[in-house]
Amino acid sequence: MIAVFSIFTVVISLMINRMDSKFTEIGKKFESATTQRNQLSKQISDAYKRLSLQLVAIDTKLSMDLFAKGVSFQEQEKAVQKAVDSQTSNEEIS
């Protein structure tokens, strides 16, 4: 009876160790996936910031060039709003 109990205990112990190693493996994979997700999120955020800065620089240069040619900022704003409205109506039609 004691031998059966001992074998049963050893089998249970081996099963627990095996499950523990599986859970550890799953945990490492999850940690790796989380790290990759965080890295991608940071890369996307950095790219968005760079693009935003580039757009501001382009917009500023264009505005200054147009102003130098005698186009007032109010006229520029009206033209931009007209272009945005036109684009919006084209998207709604599609």
CSV table of N, CA and C in Angstrom, one decimal:
chain,number,residue,atom,x,y,z
A,1,MET,N,0.8,-1.2,0.0
A,1,MET,CA,0.0,0.0,0.0
A,1,MET,C,0.9,1.3,0.0
A,2,ILE,N,1.9,1.2,0.8
A,2,ILE,CA,2.8,2.3,0.9
A,2,ILE,C,3.6,2.5,-0.5
A,3,ALA,N,3.9,1.4,-1.1
A,3,ALA,CA,4.6,1.4,-2.4
A,3,ALA,C,3.6,2.1,-3.5
A,4,VAL,N,2.4,1.8,-3.5
A,4,VAL,CA,1.4,2.4,-4.4
A,4,VAL,C,1.3,3.9,-4.1
A,5,PHE,N,1.2,4.2,-2.9
A,5,PHE,CA,1.1,5.6,-2.5
A,5,PHE,C,2.4,6.4,-3.0
A,6,SER,N,3.6,5.8,-2.8
A,6,SER,CA,4.8,6.4,-3.2
A,6,SER,C,4.9,6.6,-4.7
A,7,ILE,N,4.5,5.6,-5.4
A,7,ILE,CA,4.5,5.7,-6.9
A,7,ILE,C,3.5,6.8,-7.3
A,8,PHE,N,2.3,6.8,-6.7
A,8,PHE,CA,1.3,7.8,-7.0
A,8,PHE,C,1.9,9.2,-6.7
A,9,THR,N,2.6,9.4,-5.6
A,9,THR,CA,3.2,10.6,-5.2
A,9,THR,C,4.2,11.1,-6.3
A,10,VAL,N,5.1,10.1,-6.7
A,10,VAL,CA,6.1,10.4,-7.7
A,10,VAL,C,5.5,10.8,-9.0
A,11,VAL,N,4.4,10.1,-9.4
A,11,VAL,CA,3.7,10.4,-10.7
A,11,VAL,C,3.1,11.8,-10.6
A,12,ILE,N,2.5,12.1,-9.5
A,12,ILE,CA,1.9,13.4,-9.3
A,12,ILE,C,2.9,14.5,-9.3
A,13,SER,N,4.1,14.3,-8.7
A,13,SER,CA,5.2,15.2,-8.6
A,13,SER,C,5.7,15.5,-10.0
A,14,LEU,N,5.9,14.4,-10.8
A,14,LEU,CA,6.4,14.6,-12.2
A,14,LEU,C,5.4,15.4,-13.0
A,15,MET,N,4.1,15.1,-12.8
A,15,MET,CA,3.1,15.8,-13.6
A,15,MET,C,3.1,17.3,-13.2
A,16,ILE,N,3.2,17.6,-11.9
A,16,ILE,CA,3.3,19.0,-11.5
A,16,ILE,C,4.5,19.7,-12.0
A,17,ASN,N,5.7,19.0,-12.0
A,17,ASN,CA,6.9,19.6,-12.6
A,17,ASN,C,6.7,19.9,-14.1
A,18,ARG,N,6.1,18.9,-14.8
A,18,ARG,CA,5.9,19.1,-16.2
A,18,ARG,C,5.0,20.3,-16.5
A,19,MET,N,3.9,20.4,-15.7
A,19,MET,CA,2.9,21.5,-15.9
A,19,MET,C,3.6,22.8,-15.6
A,20,ASP,N,4.5,22.8,-14.5
A,20,ASP,CA,5.2,24.0,-14.1
A,20,ASP,C,6.1,24.5,-15.3
A,21,SER,N,6.8,23.5,-15.9
A,21,SER,CA,7.7,23.9,-17.0
A,21,SER,C,6.9,24.4,-18.2
A,22,LYS,N,5.7,23.8,-18.4
A,22,LYS,CA,4.8,24.3,-19.5
A,22,LYS,C,4.3,25.7,-19.2
A,23,PHE,N,3.9,26.0,-18.0
A,23,PHE,CA,3.5,27.3,-17.6
A,23,PHE,C,4.6,28.3,-17.7
A,24,THR,N,5.8,27.9,-17.4
A,24,THR,CA,7.0,28.8,-17.5
A,24,THR,C,7.2,29.1,-18.9
A,25,GLU,N,7.1,28.1,-19.8
A,25,GLU,CA,7.3,28.3,-21.2
A,25,GLU,C,6.3,29.3,-21.8
A,26,ILE,N,5.0,29.1,-21.4
A,26,ILE,CA,4.0,29.9,-21.9
A,26,ILE,C,4.2,31.4,-21.4
A,27,GLY,N,4.6,31.5,-20.1
A,27,GLY,CA,4.9,32.8,-19.6
A,27,GLY,C,6.0,33.5,-20.3
A,28,LYS,N,7.1,32.8,-20.7
A,28,LYS,CA,8.1,33.4,-21.5
A,28,LYS,C,7.7,33.9,-22.8
A,29,LYS,N,6.8,33.1,-23.5
A,29,LYS,CA,6.3,33.4,-24.8
A,29,LYS,C,5.4,34.7,-24.7
A,30,PHE,N,4.6,34.7,-23.6
A,30,PHE,CA,3.7,35.9,-23.4
A,30,PHE,C,4.6,37.1,-23.1
A,31,GLU,N,5.6,37.0,-22.3
A,31,GLU,CA,6.5,38.1,-22.0
A,31,GLU,C,7.2,38.6,-23.3
A,32,SER,N,7.6,37.7,-24.1
A,32,SER,CA,8.3,38.0,-25.4
A,32,SER,C,7.3,38.8,-26.3
A,33,ALA,N,6.0,38.3,-26.4
A,33,ALA,CA,5.0,38.9,-27.2
A,33,ALA,C,4.7,40.3,-26.7
A,34,THR,N,4.6,40.4,-25.4
A,34,THR,CA,4.3,41.8,-24.8
A,34,THR,C,5.5,42.7,-25.1
A,35,THR,N,6.7,42.3,-25.0
A,35,THR,CA,7.9,43.1,-25.3
A,35,THR,C,7.8,43.6,-26.8
A,36,GLN,N,7.5,42.6,-27.7
A,36,GLN,CA,7.5,43.0,-29.1
A,36,GLN,C,6.3,44.0,-29.3
A,37,ARG,N,5.2,43.8,-28.7
A,37,ARG,CA,4.1,44.7,-28.9
A,37,ARG,C,4.5,46.1,-28.4
A,38,ASN,N,5.1,46.2,-27.2
A,38,ASN,CA,5.6,47.5,-26.7
A,38,ASN,C,6.6,48.1,-27.6
A,39,GLN,N,7.5,47.4,-28.2
A,39,GLN,CA,8.5,47.9,-29.1
A,39,GLN,C,7.8,48.5,-30.4
A,40,LEU,N,6.8,47.7,-30.9
A,40,LEU,CA,6.1,48.2,-32.1
A,40,LEU,C,5.3,49.4,-31.8
A,41,SER,N,4.7,49.4,-30.6
A,41,SER,CA,3.9,50.6,-30.2
A,41,SER,C,4.8,51.8,-30.1
A,42,LYS,N,6.0,51.7,-29.6
A,42,LYS,CA,6.9,52.8,-29.5
A,42,LYS,C,7.4,53.3,-30.9
A,43,GLN,N,7.6,52.3,-31.8
A,43,GLN,CA,8.1,52.7,-33.1
A,43,GLN,C,7.0,53.4,-33.9
A,44,ILE,N,5.7,53.0,-33.7
A,44,ILE,CA,4.6,53.7,-34.3
A,44,ILE,C,4.4,55.1,-33.8
A,45,SER,N,4.6,55.2,-32.5
A,45,SER,CA,4.5,56.5,-31.8
A,45,SER,C,5.6,57.4,-32.3
A,46,ASP,N,6.8,56.9,-32.4
A,46,ASP,CA,7.9,57.8,-32.8
A,46,ASP,C,7.7,58.2,-34.3
A,47,ALA,N,7.2,57.3,-35.1
A,47,ALA,CA,7.0,57.6,-36.5
A,47,ALA,C,5.9,58.6,-36.6
A,48,TYR,N,4.9,58.5,-35.8
A,48,TYR,CA,3.8,59.5,-35.9
A,48,TYR,C,4.3,60.9,-35.5
A,49,LYS,N,5.2,60.9,-34.4
A,49,LYS,CA,5.7,62.2,-34.0
A,49,LYS,C,6.6,62.8,-35.1
A,50,ARG,N,7.4,62.0,-35.8
A,50,ARG,CA,8.3,62.5,-36.8
A,50,ARG,C,7.4,63.0,-38.0
A,51,LEU,N,6.4,62.3,-38.4
A,51,LEU,CA,5.5,62.7,-39.5
A,51,LEU,C,4.8,64.0,-39.1
A,52,SER,N,4.3,64.1,-37.8
A,52,SER,CA,3.6,65.3,-37.4
A,52,SER,C,4.6,66.5,-37.5
A,53,LEU,N,5.8,66.4,-37.1
A,53,LEU,CA,6.8,67.5,-37.2
A,53,LEU,C,7.1,67.8,-38.6
A,54,GLN,N,7.2,66.8,-39.5
A,54,GLN,CA,7.4,67.1,-40.9
A,54,GLN,C,6.3,67.9,-41.5
A,55,LEU,N,5.0,67.5,-41.1
A,55,LEU,CA,3.9,68.2,-41.7
A,55,LEU,C,3.8,69.6,-41.2
A,56,VAL,N,4.2,69.8,-40.0
A,56,VAL,CA,4.2,71.2,-39.4
A,56,VAL,C,5.2,72.0,-40.2
A,57,ALA,N,6.4,71.4,-40.4
A,57,ALA,CA,7.5,72.1,-41.1
A,57,ALA,C,7.0,72.5,-42.6
A,58,ILE,N,6.4,71.5,-43.2
A,58,ILE,CA,5.9,71.7,-44.6
A,58,ILE,C,4.9,72.8,-44.6
A,59,ASP,N,3.9,72.7,-43.7
A,59,ASP,CA,2.8,73.7,-43.6
A,59,ASP,C,3.4,75.1,-43.4
A,60,THR,N,4.3,75.2,-42.5
A,60,THR,CA,4.9,76.5,-42.1
A,60,THR,C,5.6,77.1,-43.4
A,61,LYS,N,6.4,76.2,-44.0
A,61,LYS,CA,7.2,76.7,-45.2
A,61,LYS,C,6.2,77.1,-46.3
A,62,LEU,N,5.2,76.3,-46.5
A,62,LEU,CA,4.2,76.7,-47.6
A,62,LEU,C,3.5,78.0,-47.2
A,63,SER,N,3.1,78.1,-46.0
A,63,SER,CA,2.4,79.4,-45.6
A,63,SER,C,3.3,80.6,-45.7
A,64,MET,N,4.6,80.4,-45.4
A,64,MET,CA,5.5,81.6,-45.5
A,64,MET,C,5.8,81.9,-47.0
A,65,ASP,N,5.9,80.9,-47.8
A,65,ASP,CA,6.1,81.1,-49.2
A,65,ASP,C,4.9,81.8,-49.9
A,66,LEU,N,3.7,81.4,-49.5
A,66,LEU,CA,2.5,82.0,-50.0
A,66,LEU,C,2.4,83.4,-49.5
A,67,PHE,N,2.7,83.6,-48.2
A,67,PHE,CA,2.7,85.0,-47.7
A,67,PHE,C,3.7,85.9,-48.3
A,68,ALA,N,4.9,85.4,-48.7
A,68,ALA,CA,5.9,86.2,-49.4
A,68,ALA,C,5.4,86.5,-50.8
A,69,LYS,N,4.5,85.7,-51.3
A,69,LYS,CA,4.0,86.0,-52.7
A,69,LYS,C,2.7,86.9,-52.6
A,70,GLY,N,2.4,87.3,-51.4
A,70,GLY,CA,1.3,88.3,-51.2
A,70,GLY,C,-0.1,87.6,-50.9
A,71,VAL,N,-0.1,86.3,-50.6
A,71,VAL,CA,-1.3,85.7,-50.2
A,71,VAL,C,-1.5,85.8,-48.7
A,72,SER,N,-2.6,86.4,-48.3
A,72,SER,CA,-2.7,86.6,-46.8
A,72,SER,C,-3.0,85.2,-46.1
A,73,PHE,N,-2.8,85.2,-44.8
A,73,PHE,CA,-3.1,84.0,-44.1
A,73,PHE,C,-4.6,83.7,-44.1
A,74,GLN,N,-5.4,84.7,-44.1
A,74,GLN,CA,-6.9,84.4,-44.2
A,74,GLN,C,-7.2,83.8,-45.5
A,75,GLU,N,-6.6,84.2,-46.6
A,75,GLU,CA,-6.9,83.6,-47.9
A,75,GLU,C,-6.4,82.2,-47.9
A,76,GLN,N,-5.3,81.9,-47.3
A,76,GLN,CA,-4.7,80.6,-47.2
A,76,GLN,C,-5.7,79.7,-46.4
A,77,GLU,N,-6.2,80.2,-45.3
A,77,GLU,CA,-7.1,79.4,-44.5
A,77,GLU,C,-8.4,79.1,-45.3
A,78,LYS,N,-8.9,80.0,-46.0
A,78,LYS,CA,-10.1,79.8,-46.8
A,78,LYS,C,-9.8,78.7,-47.9
A,79,ALA,N,-8.7,78.8,-48.5
A,79,ALA,CA,-8.3,77.8,-49.5
A,79,ALA,C,-8.2,76.4,-48.9
A,80,VAL,N,-7.6,76.3,-47.7
A,80,VAL,CA,-7.4,75.0,-47.1
A,80,VAL,C,-8.8,74.5,-46.7
A,81,GLN,N,-9.7,75.3,-46.1
A,81,GLN,CA,-11.0,74.9,-45.8
A,81,GLN,C,-11.8,74.4,-47.0
A,82,LYS,N,-11.6,75.1,-48.1
A,82,LYS,CA,-12.3,74.7,-49.3
A,82,LYS,C,-11.8,73.4,-49.8
A,83,ALA,N,-10.5,73.1,-49.7
A,83,ALA,CA,-9.9,71.9,-50.1
A,83,ALA,C,-10.4,70.7,-49.2
A,84,VAL,N,-10.5,71.0,-47.9
A,84,VAL,CA,-10.9,70.0,-46.9
A,84,VAL,C,-12.4,69.7,-47.2
A,85,ASP,N,-13.2,70.7,-47.4
A,85,ASP,CA,-14.6,70.5,-47.7
A,85,ASP,C,-14.8,69.6,-49.0
A,86,SER,N,-14.0,70.0,-50.0
A,86,SER,CA,-14.1,69.2,-51.3
A,86,SER,C,-13.7,67.8,-51.1
A,87,GLN,N,-12.6,67.5,-50.3
A,87,GLN,CA,-12.2,66.2,-50.1
A,87,GLN,C,-13.2,65.4,-49.3
A,88,THR,N,-13.8,66.1,-48.3
A,88,THR,CA,-14.8,65.4,-47.5
A,88,THR,C,-16.0,65.0,-48.3
A,89,SER,N,-16.5,65.9,-49.2
A,89,SER,CA,-17.6,65.6,-50.0
A,89,SER,C,-17.3,64.5,-51.0
A,90,ASN,N,-16.1,64.5,-51.5
A,90,ASN,CA,-15.7,63.4,-52.4
A,90,ASN,C,-15.7,62.0,-51.7
A,91,GLU,N,-15.2,62.0,-50.5
A,91,GLU,CA,-15.2,60.8,-49.7
A,91,GLU,C,-16.6,60.3,-49.4
A,92,GLU,N,-17.5,61.2,-49.1
A,92,GLU,CA,-18.9,60.9,-48.8
A,92,GLU,C,-19.6,60.3,-50.1
A,93,ILE,N,-19.3,60.8,-51.2
A,93,ILE,CA,-19.8,60.3,-52.5
A,93,ILE,C,-19.4,58.8,-52.7
A,94,SER,N,-18.1,58.6,-52.4
A,94,SER,CA,-17.5,57.3,-52.6
A,94,SER,C,-18.2,56.3,-51.7
